[in-house]
Every structure is written in C-alpha cells, then in structure tokens.
Amino acid sequence: MKSVNEDSGAPAEHLEVTPVGAGVEIRLATPAGELSLICAPDRARELATALGLAADEADSVRTADPVTVRADELRRGDVRDGDRAMTVDGVRADGATVHVTWKSGAGRSWNQLYDADARITLRRRGR
C-alpha cells in the first residue's frame, strides 16, 4: 500500500502489513529510515479497530451535512449521526418492518426494529 502526504503531495514512502510466523509485521518506510513493528494478531486487530475509529472521526469532521433516509433505504456501511459511531452491519425488510443490525466502533452488535418509513439521520452513506 502506498500513500502520499496530502499537504505536499510527496510520496509517504511505503507501508506494508504482512503475516510473519504467528505475528503480524507492520513496516513503514520514511525518508528518515524504516520502522518495523511485529505484534500478536489480537494486538493487530486492536490497532486496526483504533485506526478505523480514528478514520471514522476524521471522516465525520470533513463530511457535509447529515442526510436523512427512510429505514427501508438503509444499507450496509451507513453511519448513524450522533455522539458515537454506529454503523449498519445488515438490513432486512419484513413487510412494513425493517430489521437493522448496528455495530459500534468497539465491535458490539445489536438489532433494532423500525417502521419502514421511519426517518434515520446518517452522518455518512455507506458505499
């Protein structure tokens, strides 16, 4: 995976994540040299979660005004507007009722039922 410095447009060198034995190696090359970190899979998952939460926060700062949709128009990846990130993990319509599975930034999941025409305000639409 390669990226660029958004301010200068200069290459941010190289970021590589690979399994090594029973661990995960994260290698980052910078103009000053290379940094390598090897961690256990559970720590790698914690890092991935933390990166995802930080990315959600960054997205919410630059996202335009929230959008409101009907419950039956929700789709996987939609993020509900509010104090904490709640992402749609699944949607199933059953007549006039919509079953929505939400997932928190901390990885907890729960189900809620809505009338199909209930209005849900979203911070960001899923892809």
Short mmCIF file of N, CA and C in Angstrom, two decimals:
data_model
loop_
_atom_site.label_atom_id
_atom_site.label_comp_id
_atom_site.label_asym_id
_atom_site.label_seq_id
_atom_site.Cartn_x
_atom_site.Cartn_y
_atom_site.Cartn_z
N MET A 1 0.85 -1.16 0.00
CA MET A 1 0.00 0.00 0.00
C MET A 1 0.90 1.22 0.00
N LYS A 2 0.62 2.16 -0.90
CA LYS A 2 1.39 3.40 -0.94
C LYS A 2 0.45 4.55 -0.67
N SER A 3 0.98 5.61 -0.13
CA SER A 3 0.18 6.79 0.11
C SER A 3 1.03 8.02 -0.12
N VAL A 4 0.37 9.17 -0.13
CA VAL A 4 1.10 10.42 -0.31
C VAL A 4 0.77 11.36 0.83
N ASN A 5 1.65 12.30 1.05
CA ASN A 5 1.40 13.35 2.02
C ASN A 5 0.37 14.28 1.40
N GLU A 6 -0.81 14.41 2.03
CA GLU A 6 -1.88 15.20 1.45
C GLU A 6 -1.54 16.68 1.36
N ASP A 7 -0.65 17.17 2.21
CA ASP A 7 -0.28 18.59 2.18
C ASP A 7 0.70 18.89 1.06
N SER A 8 1.74 18.07 0.91
CA SER A 8 2.79 18.35 -0.07
C SER A 8 2.64 17.54 -1.35
N GLY A 9 1.91 16.45 -1.32
CA GLY A 9 1.80 15.58 -2.48
C GLY A 9 3.00 14.66 -2.65
N ALA A 10 3.97 14.78 -1.75
CA ALA A 10 5.17 13.93 -1.82
C ALA A 10 4.83 12.52 -1.37
N PRO A 11 5.49 11.52 -1.94
CA PRO A 11 5.22 10.14 -1.51
C PRO A 11 5.50 9.97 -0.02
N ALA A 12 4.62 9.26 0.65
CA ALA A 12 4.81 8.96 2.07
C ALA A 12 5.56 7.66 2.20
N GLU A 13 6.35 7.38 1.18
CA GLU A 13 7.17 6.18 1.11
C GLU A 13 6.32 4.93 1.02
N HIS A 14 6.44 4.03 1.98
CA HIS A 14 5.83 2.71 1.81
C HIS A 14 5.31 2.18 3.14
N LEU A 15 4.13 1.59 3.11
CA LEU A 15 3.54 0.94 4.27
C LEU A 15 3.19 -0.48 3.86
N GLU A 16 3.64 -1.44 4.63
CA GLU A 16 3.40 -2.84 4.29
C GLU A 16 2.99 -3.60 5.55
N VAL A 17 1.96 -4.41 5.43
CA VAL A 17 1.49 -5.24 6.54
C VAL A 17 1.46 -6.68 6.05
N THR A 18 2.18 -7.57 6.75
CA THR A 18 2.24 -8.96 6.33
C THR A 18 2.26 -9.89 7.54
N PRO A 19 1.74 -11.11 7.38
CA PRO A 19 1.87 -12.09 8.45
C PRO A 19 3.31 -12.61 8.48
N VAL A 20 3.84 -12.77 9.69
CA VAL A 20 5.17 -13.37 9.86
C VAL A 20 5.08 -14.38 11.00
N GLY A 21 5.15 -15.63 10.66
CA GLY A 21 5.00 -16.66 11.68
C GLY A 21 3.65 -16.53 12.36
N ALA A 22 3.67 -16.42 13.68
CA ALA A 22 2.43 -16.29 14.46
C ALA A 22 2.10 -14.84 14.75
N GLY A 23 2.75 -13.91 14.05
CA GLY A 23 2.52 -12.49 14.29
C GLY A 23 2.20 -11.74 13.02
N VAL A 24 2.08 -10.43 13.18
CA VAL A 24 1.80 -9.53 12.07
C VAL A 24 2.88 -8.46 12.08
N GLU A 25 3.51 -8.26 10.92
CA GLU A 25 4.55 -7.23 10.81
C GLU A 25 4.00 -6.01 10.08
N ILE A 26 4.26 -4.85 10.65
CA ILE A 26 3.90 -3.58 10.04
C ILE A 26 5.21 -2.87 9.74
N ARG A 27 5.46 -2.62 8.46
CA ARG A 27 6.71 -1.94 8.06
C ARG A 27 6.35 -0.62 7.41
N LEU A 28 7.02 0.43 7.87
CA LEU A 28 6.80 1.77 7.35
C LEU A 28 8.14 2.36 6.96
N ALA A 29 8.26 2.74 5.70
CA ALA A 29 9.49 3.38 5.22
C ALA A 29 9.24 4.88 5.17
N THR A 30 10.15 5.64 5.72
CA THR A 30 10.08 7.10 5.72
C THR A 30 11.39 7.64 5.18
N PRO A 31 11.45 8.91 4.87
CA PRO A 31 12.72 9.47 4.42
C PRO A 31 13.84 9.28 5.46
N ALA A 32 13.48 9.19 6.73
CA ALA A 32 14.47 9.03 7.80
C ALA A 32 14.90 7.58 7.99
N GLY A 33 14.22 6.64 7.37
CA GLY A 33 14.56 5.23 7.55
C GLY A 33 13.31 4.37 7.61
N GLU A 34 13.51 3.12 8.04
CA GLU A 34 12.40 2.18 8.09
C GLU A 34 12.08 1.81 9.53
N LEU A 35 10.78 1.66 9.78
CA LEU A 35 10.30 1.25 11.10
C LEU A 35 9.56 -0.07 10.93
N SER A 36 9.86 -1.03 11.79
CA SER A 36 9.20 -2.33 11.72
C SER A 36 8.64 -2.67 13.09
N LEU A 37 7.39 -3.12 13.10
CA LEU A 37 6.72 -3.48 14.34
C LEU A 37 6.09 -4.85 14.13
N ILE A 38 6.37 -5.79 15.03
CA ILE A 38 5.75 -7.11 14.96
C ILE A 38 4.88 -7.26 16.20
N CYS A 39 3.63 -7.64 15.98
CA CYS A 39 2.72 -7.79 17.10
C CYS A 39 1.87 -9.05 16.94
N ALA A 40 1.26 -9.46 18.04
CA ALA A 40 0.38 -10.62 18.03
C ALA A 40 -0.89 -10.27 17.25
N PRO A 41 -1.58 -11.26 16.70
CA PRO A 41 -2.79 -10.99 15.94
C PRO A 41 -3.84 -10.19 16.70
N ASP A 42 -4.02 -10.47 18.01
CA ASP A 42 -5.02 -9.71 18.76
C ASP A 42 -4.65 -8.24 18.87
N ARG A 43 -3.36 -7.94 19.00
CA ARG A 43 -2.91 -6.54 19.05
C ARG A 43 -3.08 -5.89 17.68
N ALA A 44 -2.83 -6.65 16.61
CA ALA A 44 -3.02 -6.12 15.27
C ALA A 44 -4.49 -5.76 15.05
N ARG A 45 -5.40 -6.60 15.56
CA ARG A 45 -6.84 -6.30 15.44
C ARG A 45 -7.19 -5.05 16.25
N GLU A 46 -6.61 -4.89 17.44
CA GLU A 46 -6.84 -3.68 18.23
C GLU A 46 -6.36 -2.44 17.48
N LEU A 47 -5.20 -2.55 16.85
CA LEU A 47 -4.68 -1.44 16.06
C LEU A 47 -5.60 -1.13 14.90
N ALA A 48 -6.07 -2.16 14.21
CA ALA A 48 -6.99 -1.96 13.09
C ALA A 48 -8.27 -1.28 13.55
N THR A 49 -8.80 -1.69 14.71
CA THR A 49 -10.00 -1.07 15.26
C THR A 49 -9.75 0.40 15.58
N ALA A 50 -8.61 0.67 16.23
CA ALA A 50 -8.27 2.05 16.58
C ALA A 50 -8.12 2.91 15.32
N LEU A 51 -7.49 2.36 14.28
CA LEU A 51 -7.35 3.10 13.03
C LEU A 51 -8.71 3.36 12.38
N GLY A 52 -9.58 2.35 12.44
CA GLY A 52 -10.92 2.51 11.89
C GLY A 52 -11.71 3.59 12.61
N LEU A 53 -11.63 3.60 13.94
CA LEU A 53 -12.33 4.62 14.73
C LEU A 53 -11.78 6.01 14.42
N ALA A 54 -10.47 6.13 14.33
CA ALA A 54 -9.85 7.42 14.01
C ALA A 54 -10.27 7.87 12.61
N ALA A 55 -10.34 6.93 11.67
CA ALA A 55 -10.76 7.27 10.31
C ALA A 55 -12.22 7.73 10.31
N ASP A 56 -13.08 7.06 11.09
CA ASP A 56 -14.48 7.49 11.20
C ASP A 56 -14.57 8.91 11.74
N GLU A 57 -13.77 9.20 12.77
CA GLU A 57 -13.78 10.55 13.34
C GLU A 57 -13.31 11.58 12.32
N ALA A 58 -12.24 11.25 11.58
CA ALA A 58 -11.74 12.17 10.57
C ALA A 58 -12.78 12.38 9.47
N ASP A 59 -13.45 11.31 9.06
CA ASP A 59 -14.50 11.44 8.05
C ASP A 59 -15.63 12.32 8.55
N SER A 60 -15.99 12.17 9.81
CA SER A 60 -17.12 12.94 10.34
C SER A 60 -16.79 14.43 10.38
N VAL A 61 -15.52 14.77 10.53
CA VAL A 61 -15.13 16.18 10.57
C VAL A 61 -15.29 16.81 9.20
N ARG A 62 -14.93 16.07 8.14
CA ARG A 62 -14.97 16.65 6.81
C ARG A 62 -16.24 16.31 6.05
N THR A 63 -17.14 15.57 6.64
CA THR A 63 -18.38 15.21 5.96
C THR A 63 -19.32 16.41 5.95
N ALA A 64 -20.06 16.52 4.88
CA ALA A 64 -21.04 17.60 4.75
C ALA A 64 -22.19 17.35 5.72
N ASP A 65 -23.26 18.06 5.52
CA ASP A 65 -24.42 17.94 6.40
C ASP A 65 -24.95 16.51 6.42
N PRO A 66 -25.49 16.10 7.56
CA PRO A 66 -26.09 14.76 7.65
C PRO A 66 -27.24 14.61 6.65
N VAL A 67 -27.52 13.38 6.30
CA VAL A 67 -28.62 13.08 5.38
C VAL A 67 -29.61 12.20 6.13
N THR A 68 -30.90 12.37 5.86
CA THR A 68 -31.94 11.56 6.49
C THR A 68 -32.56 10.66 5.45
N VAL A 69 -32.67 9.36 5.79
CA VAL A 69 -33.24 8.38 4.87
C VAL A 69 -34.32 7.58 5.60
N ARG A 70 -35.17 6.94 4.83
CA ARG A 70 -36.15 6.02 5.41
C ARG A 70 -35.41 4.77 5.88
N ALA A 71 -35.94 4.12 6.89
CA ALA A 71 -35.31 2.90 7.41
C ALA A 71 -35.16 1.85 6.33
N ASP A 72 -36.13 1.73 5.42
CA ASP A 72 -36.04 0.73 4.37
C ASP A 72 -35.04 1.10 3.27
N GLU A 73 -34.41 2.28 3.37
CA GLU A 73 -33.38 2.70 2.42
C GLU A 73 -31.97 2.56 3.01
N LEU A 74 -31.88 2.12 4.27
CA LEU A 74 -30.57 1.92 4.88
C LEU A 74 -29.81 0.84 4.14
N ARG A 75 -28.49 0.96 4.13
CA ARG A 75 -27.66 -0.07 3.51
C ARG A 75 -26.40 -0.27 4.36
N ARG A 76 -25.81 -1.43 4.20
CA ARG A 76 -24.61 -1.78 4.95
C ARG A 76 -23.54 -0.70 4.77
N GLY A 77 -22.94 -0.28 5.88
CA GLY A 77 -21.90 0.73 5.84
C GLY A 77 -22.38 2.13 6.18
N ASP A 78 -23.71 2.35 6.19
CA ASP A 78 -24.22 3.66 6.60
C ASP A 78 -23.83 3.91 8.05
N VAL A 79 -23.48 5.16 8.37
CA VAL A 79 -23.08 5.52 9.73
C VAL A 79 -24.10 6.50 10.28
N ARG A 80 -24.68 6.14 11.41
CA ARG A 80 -25.72 6.96 12.03
C ARG A 80 -25.11 8.21 12.64
N ASP A 81 -25.80 9.31 12.53
CA ASP A 81 -25.34 10.57 13.10
C ASP A 81 -25.56 10.52 14.61
N GLY A 82 -24.60 10.99 15.36
CA GLY A 82 -24.70 11.01 16.81
C GLY A 82 -23.33 11.14 17.45
N ASP A 83 -23.30 11.00 18.76
CA ASP A 83 -22.05 11.15 19.51
C ASP A 83 -21.07 10.01 19.25
N ARG A 84 -21.57 8.82 19.01
CA ARG A 84 -20.72 7.64 18.81
C ARG A 84 -21.00 7.01 17.46
N ALA A 85 -19.96 6.46 16.87
CA ALA A 85 -20.12 5.81 15.57
C ALA A 85 -20.94 4.53 15.70
N MET A 86 -22.02 4.47 14.94
CA MET A 86 -22.86 3.27 14.85
C MET A 86 -23.02 2.99 13.36
N THR A 87 -22.55 1.84 12.93
CA THR A 87 -22.55 1.52 11.51
C THR A 87 -23.55 0.41 11.23
N VAL A 88 -24.29 0.54 10.13
CA VAL A 88 -25.22 -0.51 9.72
C VAL A 88 -24.41 -1.71 9.26
N ASP A 89 -24.65 -2.84 9.92
CA ASP A 89 -23.97 -4.08 9.57
C ASP A 89 -24.85 -4.96 8.70
N GLY A 90 -26.17 -4.78 8.80
CA GLY A 90 -27.10 -5.56 7.99
C GLY A 90 -28.50 -4.97 8.05
N VAL A 91 -29.26 -5.15 6.98
CA VAL A 91 -30.64 -4.65 6.90
C VAL A 91 -31.50 -5.72 6.26
N ARG A 92 -32.68 -5.95 6.87
CA ARG A 92 -33.62 -6.91 6.29
C ARG A 92 -35.02 -6.35 6.45
N ALA A 93 -35.71 -6.22 5.33
CA ALA A 93 -37.09 -5.74 5.36
C ALA A 93 -38.03 -6.93 5.46
N ASP A 94 -39.03 -6.78 6.33
CA ASP A 94 -40.04 -7.82 6.55
C ASP A 94 -41.40 -7.12 6.53
N GLY A 95 -41.93 -6.90 5.33
CA GLY A 95 -43.18 -6.17 5.19
C GLY A 95 -42.95 -4.70 5.55
N ALA A 96 -43.72 -4.20 6.52
CA ALA A 96 -43.62 -2.80 6.93
C ALA A 96 -42.59 -2.60 8.04
N THR A 97 -41.86 -3.68 8.40
CA THR A 97 -40.86 -3.61 9.45
C THR A 97 -39.48 -3.83 8.85
N VAL A 98 -38.51 -3.06 9.35
CA VAL A 98 -37.12 -3.20 8.89
C VAL A 98 -36.28 -3.62 10.08
N HIS A 99 -35.53 -4.70 9.94
CA HIS A 99 -34.62 -5.20 10.96
C HIS A 99 -33.23 -4.67 10.63
N VAL A 100 -32.66 -3.88 11.52
CA VAL A 100 -31.33 -3.30 11.29
C VAL A 100 -30.37 -3.84 12.33
N THR A 101 -29.24 -4.35 11.87
CA THR A 101 -28.16 -4.76 12.77
C THR A 101 -27.13 -3.64 12.77
N TRP A 102 -26.91 -3.06 13.94
CA TRP A 102 -25.93 -1.99 14.11
C TRP A 102 -24.67 -2.57 14.72
N LYS A 103 -23.54 -1.93 14.42
CA LYS A 103 -22.27 -2.33 15.02
C LYS A 103 -21.59 -1.06 15.54
N SER A 104 -21.14 -1.13 16.79
CA SER A 104 -20.46 0.02 17.38
C SER A 104 -19.00 0.04 16.97
N GLY A 105 -18.35 1.16 17.20
CA GLY A 105 -16.92 1.26 16.93
C GLY A 105 -16.11 0.31 17.78
N ALA A 106 -16.67 -0.09 18.92
CA ALA A 106 -15.99 -1.03 19.82
C ALA A 106 -16.23 -2.48 19.42
N GLY A 107 -17.04 -2.70 18.36
CA GLY A 107 -17.26 -4.05 17.87
C GLY A 107 -18.51 -4.74 18.41
N ARG A 108 -19.30 -4.06 19.24
CA ARG A 108 -20.53 -4.66 19.74
C ARG A 108 -21.64 -4.54 18.68
N SER A 109 -22.50 -5.55 18.62
CA SER A 109 -23.60 -5.55 17.66
C SER A 109 -24.93 -5.68 18.38
N TRP A 110 -25.97 -5.10 17.79
CA TRP A 110 -27.32 -5.24 18.32
C TRP A 110 -28.31 -5.02 17.18
N ASN A 111 -29.53 -5.48 17.38
CA ASN A 111 -30.58 -5.36 16.37
C ASN A 111 -31.64 -4.39 16.86
N GLN A 112 -32.21 -3.64 15.91
CA GLN A 112 -33.33 -2.76 16.20
C GLN A 112 -34.37 -2.92 15.10
N LEU A 113 -35.62 -2.78 15.47
CA LEU A 113 -36.72 -2.83 14.52
C LEU A 113 -37.25 -1.43 14.29
N TYR A 114 -37.55 -1.11 13.03
CA TYR A 114 -38.09 0.20 12.67
C TYR A 114 -39.27 0.01 11.74
N ASP A 115 -40.20 0.96 11.76
CA ASP A 115 -41.19 1.02 10.71
C ASP A 115 -40.44 1.36 9.43
N ALA A 116 -40.86 0.82 8.31
CA ALA A 116 -40.15 1.04 7.05
C ALA A 116 -40.00 2.52 6.72
N ASP A 117 -40.99 3.34 7.11
CA ASP A 117 -40.92 4.76 6.78
C ASP A 117 -40.30 5.63 7.88
N ALA A 118 -39.74 4.99 8.91
CA ALA A 118 -39.07 5.76 9.98
C ALA A 118 -37.88 6.50 9.39
N ARG A 119 -37.65 7.72 9.85
CA ARG A 119 -36.56 8.55 9.33
C ARG A 119 -35.31 8.35 10.20
N ILE A 120 -34.19 8.03 9.57
CA ILE A 120 -32.91 7.79 10.26
C ILE A 120 -31.91 8.82 9.71
N THR A 121 -31.29 9.58 10.61
CA THR A 121 -30.31 10.57 10.20
C THR A 121 -28.92 9.93 10.17
N LEU A 122 -28.25 10.08 9.04
CA LEU A 122 -26.94 9.47 8.84
C LEU A 122 -25.86 10.53 8.77
N ARG A 123 -24.73 10.19 9.34
CA ARG A 123 -23.54 11.02 9.24
C ARG A 123 -22.88 10.82 7.88
N ARG A 124 -22.94 9.57 7.41
CA ARG A 124 -22.28 9.23 6.15
C ARG A 124 -22.97 8.02 5.52
N ARG A 125 -23.14 8.06 4.22
CA ARG A 125 -23.72 6.93 3.49
C ARG A 125 -22.64 5.89 3.24
N GLY A 126 -23.02 4.62 3.34
CA GLY A 126 -22.11 3.52 3.03
C GLY A 126 -21.84 3.44 1.55
N ARG A 127 -20.88 2.63 1.20
CA ARG A 127 -20.51 2.51 -0.22
C ARG A 127 -21.19 1.33 -0.85
#
